[in-house]
Tab-separated table of N, CA and C in Angstrom:
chain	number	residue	atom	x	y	z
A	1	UNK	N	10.782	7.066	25.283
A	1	UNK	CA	11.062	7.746	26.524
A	1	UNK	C	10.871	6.758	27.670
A	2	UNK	N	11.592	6.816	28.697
A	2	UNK	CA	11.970	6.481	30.082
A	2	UNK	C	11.342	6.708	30.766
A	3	UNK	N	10.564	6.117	31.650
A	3	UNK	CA	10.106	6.937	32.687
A	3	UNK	C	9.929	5.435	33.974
A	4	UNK	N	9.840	6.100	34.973
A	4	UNK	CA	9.757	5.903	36.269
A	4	UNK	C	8.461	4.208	36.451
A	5	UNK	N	8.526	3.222	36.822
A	5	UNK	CA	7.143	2.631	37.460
A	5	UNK	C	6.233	3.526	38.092
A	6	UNK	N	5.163	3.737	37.967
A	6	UNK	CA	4.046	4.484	38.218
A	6	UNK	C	2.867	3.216	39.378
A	7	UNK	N	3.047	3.410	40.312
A	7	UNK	CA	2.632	2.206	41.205
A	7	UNK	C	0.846	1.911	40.726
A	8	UNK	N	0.243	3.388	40.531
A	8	UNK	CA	-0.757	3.437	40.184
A	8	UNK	C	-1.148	3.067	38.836
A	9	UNK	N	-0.490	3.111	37.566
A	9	UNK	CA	-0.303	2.321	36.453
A	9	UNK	C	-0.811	3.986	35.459
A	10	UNK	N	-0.852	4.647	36.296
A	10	UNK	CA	-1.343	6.178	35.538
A	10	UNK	C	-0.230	6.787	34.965
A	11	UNK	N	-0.532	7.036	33.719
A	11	UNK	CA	0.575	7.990	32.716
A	11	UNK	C	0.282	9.332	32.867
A	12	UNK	N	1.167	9.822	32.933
A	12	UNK	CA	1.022	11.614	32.955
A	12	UNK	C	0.646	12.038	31.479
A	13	UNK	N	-0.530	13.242	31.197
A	13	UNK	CA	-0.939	13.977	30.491
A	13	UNK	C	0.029	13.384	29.152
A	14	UNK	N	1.035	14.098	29.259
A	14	UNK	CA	2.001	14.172	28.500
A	14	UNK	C	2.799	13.346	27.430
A	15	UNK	N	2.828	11.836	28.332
A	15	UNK	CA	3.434	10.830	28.032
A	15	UNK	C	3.893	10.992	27.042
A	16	UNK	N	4.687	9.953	25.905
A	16	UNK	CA	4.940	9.956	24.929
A	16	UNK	C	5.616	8.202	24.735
A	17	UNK	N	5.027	7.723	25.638
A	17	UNK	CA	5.516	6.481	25.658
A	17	UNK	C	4.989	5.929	24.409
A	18	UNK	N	5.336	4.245	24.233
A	18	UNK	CA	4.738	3.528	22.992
A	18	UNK	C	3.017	3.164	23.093
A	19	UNK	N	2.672	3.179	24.103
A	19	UNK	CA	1.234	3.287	24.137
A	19	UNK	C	0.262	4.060	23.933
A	20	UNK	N	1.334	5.300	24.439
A	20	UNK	CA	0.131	6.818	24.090
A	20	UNK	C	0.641	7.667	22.925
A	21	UNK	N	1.313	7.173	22.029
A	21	UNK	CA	1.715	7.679	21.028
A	21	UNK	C	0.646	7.165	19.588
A	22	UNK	N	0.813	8.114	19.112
A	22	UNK	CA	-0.394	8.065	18.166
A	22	UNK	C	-0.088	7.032	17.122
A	23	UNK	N	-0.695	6.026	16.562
A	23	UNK	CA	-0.438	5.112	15.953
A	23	UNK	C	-0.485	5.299	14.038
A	24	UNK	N	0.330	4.882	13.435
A	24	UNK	CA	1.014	5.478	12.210
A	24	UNK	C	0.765	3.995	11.549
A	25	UNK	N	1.214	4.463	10.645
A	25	UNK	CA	0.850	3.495	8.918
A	25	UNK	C	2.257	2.447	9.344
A	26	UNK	N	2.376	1.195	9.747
A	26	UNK	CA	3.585	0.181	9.977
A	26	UNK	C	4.129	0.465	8.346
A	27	UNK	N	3.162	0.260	7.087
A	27	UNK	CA	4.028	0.294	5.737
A	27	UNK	C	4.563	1.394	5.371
A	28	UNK	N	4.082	2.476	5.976
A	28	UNK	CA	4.557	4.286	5.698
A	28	UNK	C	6.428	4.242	5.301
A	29	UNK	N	6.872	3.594	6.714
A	29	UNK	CA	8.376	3.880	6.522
A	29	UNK	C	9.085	3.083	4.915
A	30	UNK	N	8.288	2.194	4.931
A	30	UNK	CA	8.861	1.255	3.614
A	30	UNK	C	8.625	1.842	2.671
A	31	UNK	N	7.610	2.352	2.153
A	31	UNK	CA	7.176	2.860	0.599
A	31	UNK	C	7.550	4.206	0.764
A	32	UNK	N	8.386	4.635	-0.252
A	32	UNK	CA	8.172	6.021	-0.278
A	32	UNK	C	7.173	6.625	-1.840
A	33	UNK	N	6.978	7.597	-2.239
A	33	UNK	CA	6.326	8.142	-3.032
A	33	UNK	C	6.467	8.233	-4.646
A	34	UNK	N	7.913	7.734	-4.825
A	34	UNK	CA	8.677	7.106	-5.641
A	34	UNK	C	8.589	6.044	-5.948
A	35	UNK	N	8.615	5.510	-5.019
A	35	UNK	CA	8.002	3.605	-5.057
A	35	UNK	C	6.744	3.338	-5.138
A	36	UNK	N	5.728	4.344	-5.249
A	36	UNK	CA	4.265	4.318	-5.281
A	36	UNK	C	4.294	3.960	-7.227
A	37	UNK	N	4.647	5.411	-7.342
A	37	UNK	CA	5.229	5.629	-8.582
A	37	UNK	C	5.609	5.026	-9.554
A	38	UNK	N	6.704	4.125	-9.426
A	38	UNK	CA	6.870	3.191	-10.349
A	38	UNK	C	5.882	1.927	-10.055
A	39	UNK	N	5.331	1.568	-9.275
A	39	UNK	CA	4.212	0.916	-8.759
A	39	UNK	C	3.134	1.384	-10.028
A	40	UNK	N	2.966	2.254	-9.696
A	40	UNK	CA	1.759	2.220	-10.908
A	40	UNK	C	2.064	2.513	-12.168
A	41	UNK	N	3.134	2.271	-12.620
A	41	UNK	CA	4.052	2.896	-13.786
A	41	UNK	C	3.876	0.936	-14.301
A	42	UNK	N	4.368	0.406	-13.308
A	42	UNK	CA	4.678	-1.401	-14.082
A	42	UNK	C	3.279	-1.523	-13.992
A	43	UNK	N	2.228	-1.125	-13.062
A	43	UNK	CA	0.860	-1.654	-13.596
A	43	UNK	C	-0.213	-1.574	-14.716
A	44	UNK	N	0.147	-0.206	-15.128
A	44	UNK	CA	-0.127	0.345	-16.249
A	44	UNK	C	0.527	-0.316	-17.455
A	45	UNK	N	1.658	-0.404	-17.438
A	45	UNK	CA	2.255	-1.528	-18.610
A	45	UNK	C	1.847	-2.975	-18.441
A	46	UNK	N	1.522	-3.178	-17.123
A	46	UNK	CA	1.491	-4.690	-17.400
A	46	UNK	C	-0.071	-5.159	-18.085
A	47	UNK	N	-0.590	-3.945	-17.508
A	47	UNK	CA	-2.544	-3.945	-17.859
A	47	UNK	C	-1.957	-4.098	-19.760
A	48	UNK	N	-1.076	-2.982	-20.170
A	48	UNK	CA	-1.610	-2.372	-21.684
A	48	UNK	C	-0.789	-3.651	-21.947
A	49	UNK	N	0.216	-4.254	-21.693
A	49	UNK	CA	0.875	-5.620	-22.473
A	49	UNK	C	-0.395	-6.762	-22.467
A	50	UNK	N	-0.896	-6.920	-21.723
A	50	UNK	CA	-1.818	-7.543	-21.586
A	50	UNK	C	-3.113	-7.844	-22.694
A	51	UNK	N	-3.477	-6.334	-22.620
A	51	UNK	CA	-4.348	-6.099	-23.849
A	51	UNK	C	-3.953	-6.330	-25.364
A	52	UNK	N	-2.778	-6.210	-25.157
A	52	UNK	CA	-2.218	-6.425	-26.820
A	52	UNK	C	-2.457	-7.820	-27.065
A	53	UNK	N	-1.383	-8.721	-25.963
A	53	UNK	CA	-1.433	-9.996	-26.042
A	53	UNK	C	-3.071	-10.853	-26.323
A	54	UNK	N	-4.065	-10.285	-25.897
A	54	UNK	CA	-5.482	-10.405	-25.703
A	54	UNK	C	-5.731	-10.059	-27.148
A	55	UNK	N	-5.506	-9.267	-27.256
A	55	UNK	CA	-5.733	-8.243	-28.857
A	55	UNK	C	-5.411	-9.413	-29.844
A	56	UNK	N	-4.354	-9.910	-29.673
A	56	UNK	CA	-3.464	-10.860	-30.669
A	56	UNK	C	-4.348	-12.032	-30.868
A	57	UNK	N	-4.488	-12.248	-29.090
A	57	UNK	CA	-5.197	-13.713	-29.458
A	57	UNK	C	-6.908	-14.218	-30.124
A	58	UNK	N	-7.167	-12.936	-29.523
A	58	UNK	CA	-8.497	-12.745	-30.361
A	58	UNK	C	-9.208	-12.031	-31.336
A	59	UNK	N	-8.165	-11.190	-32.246
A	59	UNK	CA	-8.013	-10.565	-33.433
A	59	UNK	C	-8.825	-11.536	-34.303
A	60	UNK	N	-7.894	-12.645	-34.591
A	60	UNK	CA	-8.536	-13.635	-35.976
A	60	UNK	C	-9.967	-14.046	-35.698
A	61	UNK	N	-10.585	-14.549	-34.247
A	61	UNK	CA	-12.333	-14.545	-33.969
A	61	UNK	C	-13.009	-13.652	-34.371
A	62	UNK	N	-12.740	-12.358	-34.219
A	62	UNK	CA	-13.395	-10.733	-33.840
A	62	UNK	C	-13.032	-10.635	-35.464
A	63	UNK	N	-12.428	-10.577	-36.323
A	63	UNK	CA	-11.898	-10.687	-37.711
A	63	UNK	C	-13.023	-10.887	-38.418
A	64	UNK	N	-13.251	-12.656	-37.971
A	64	UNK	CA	-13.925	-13.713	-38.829
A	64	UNK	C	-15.390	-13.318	-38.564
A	65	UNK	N	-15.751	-12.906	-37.292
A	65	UNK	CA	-17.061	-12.852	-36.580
A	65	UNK	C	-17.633	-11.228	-37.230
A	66	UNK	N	-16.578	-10.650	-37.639
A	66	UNK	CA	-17.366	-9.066	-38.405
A	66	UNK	C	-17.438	-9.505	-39.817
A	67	UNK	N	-16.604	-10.431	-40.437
A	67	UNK	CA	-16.340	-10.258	-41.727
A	67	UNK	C	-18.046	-11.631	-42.276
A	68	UNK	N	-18.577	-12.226	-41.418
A	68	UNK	CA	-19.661	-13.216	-41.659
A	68	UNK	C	-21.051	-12.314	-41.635
């Protein structure tokens, strides 16, 4: 909104300018709730791929180390 120079530098009650407007999340408009979503959808796979790969590599230690 538009408004007038105010000589006194005073905003009316009302305003709605960029200063007196209530300040919001800058990332809000980018992510939507969907995109949260698959967000934690690839993290969850990337955690459990992870563990396997882990699993794999230290199977034959954990193997040898129960079977002694």
């Amino acid at each position: 909104m538009r408004h007038e120079v105010i000589s006194t530098k005073l905003h009316p009650q009302d305003c709605r300018c960029k200063l007196h407007r209530p300040q919001h999340n800058r990332w809000a408009a980018a992510m939507e709730p969907g995109d949260l979503d698959s967000l934690k959808k690839g993290v969850i796979i990337a955690l459990w791929g992870n563990g396997l790969i882990a699993a794999a590599h230290y199977a034959p230690t954990v193997i040898d180390w129960l079977s002694s």
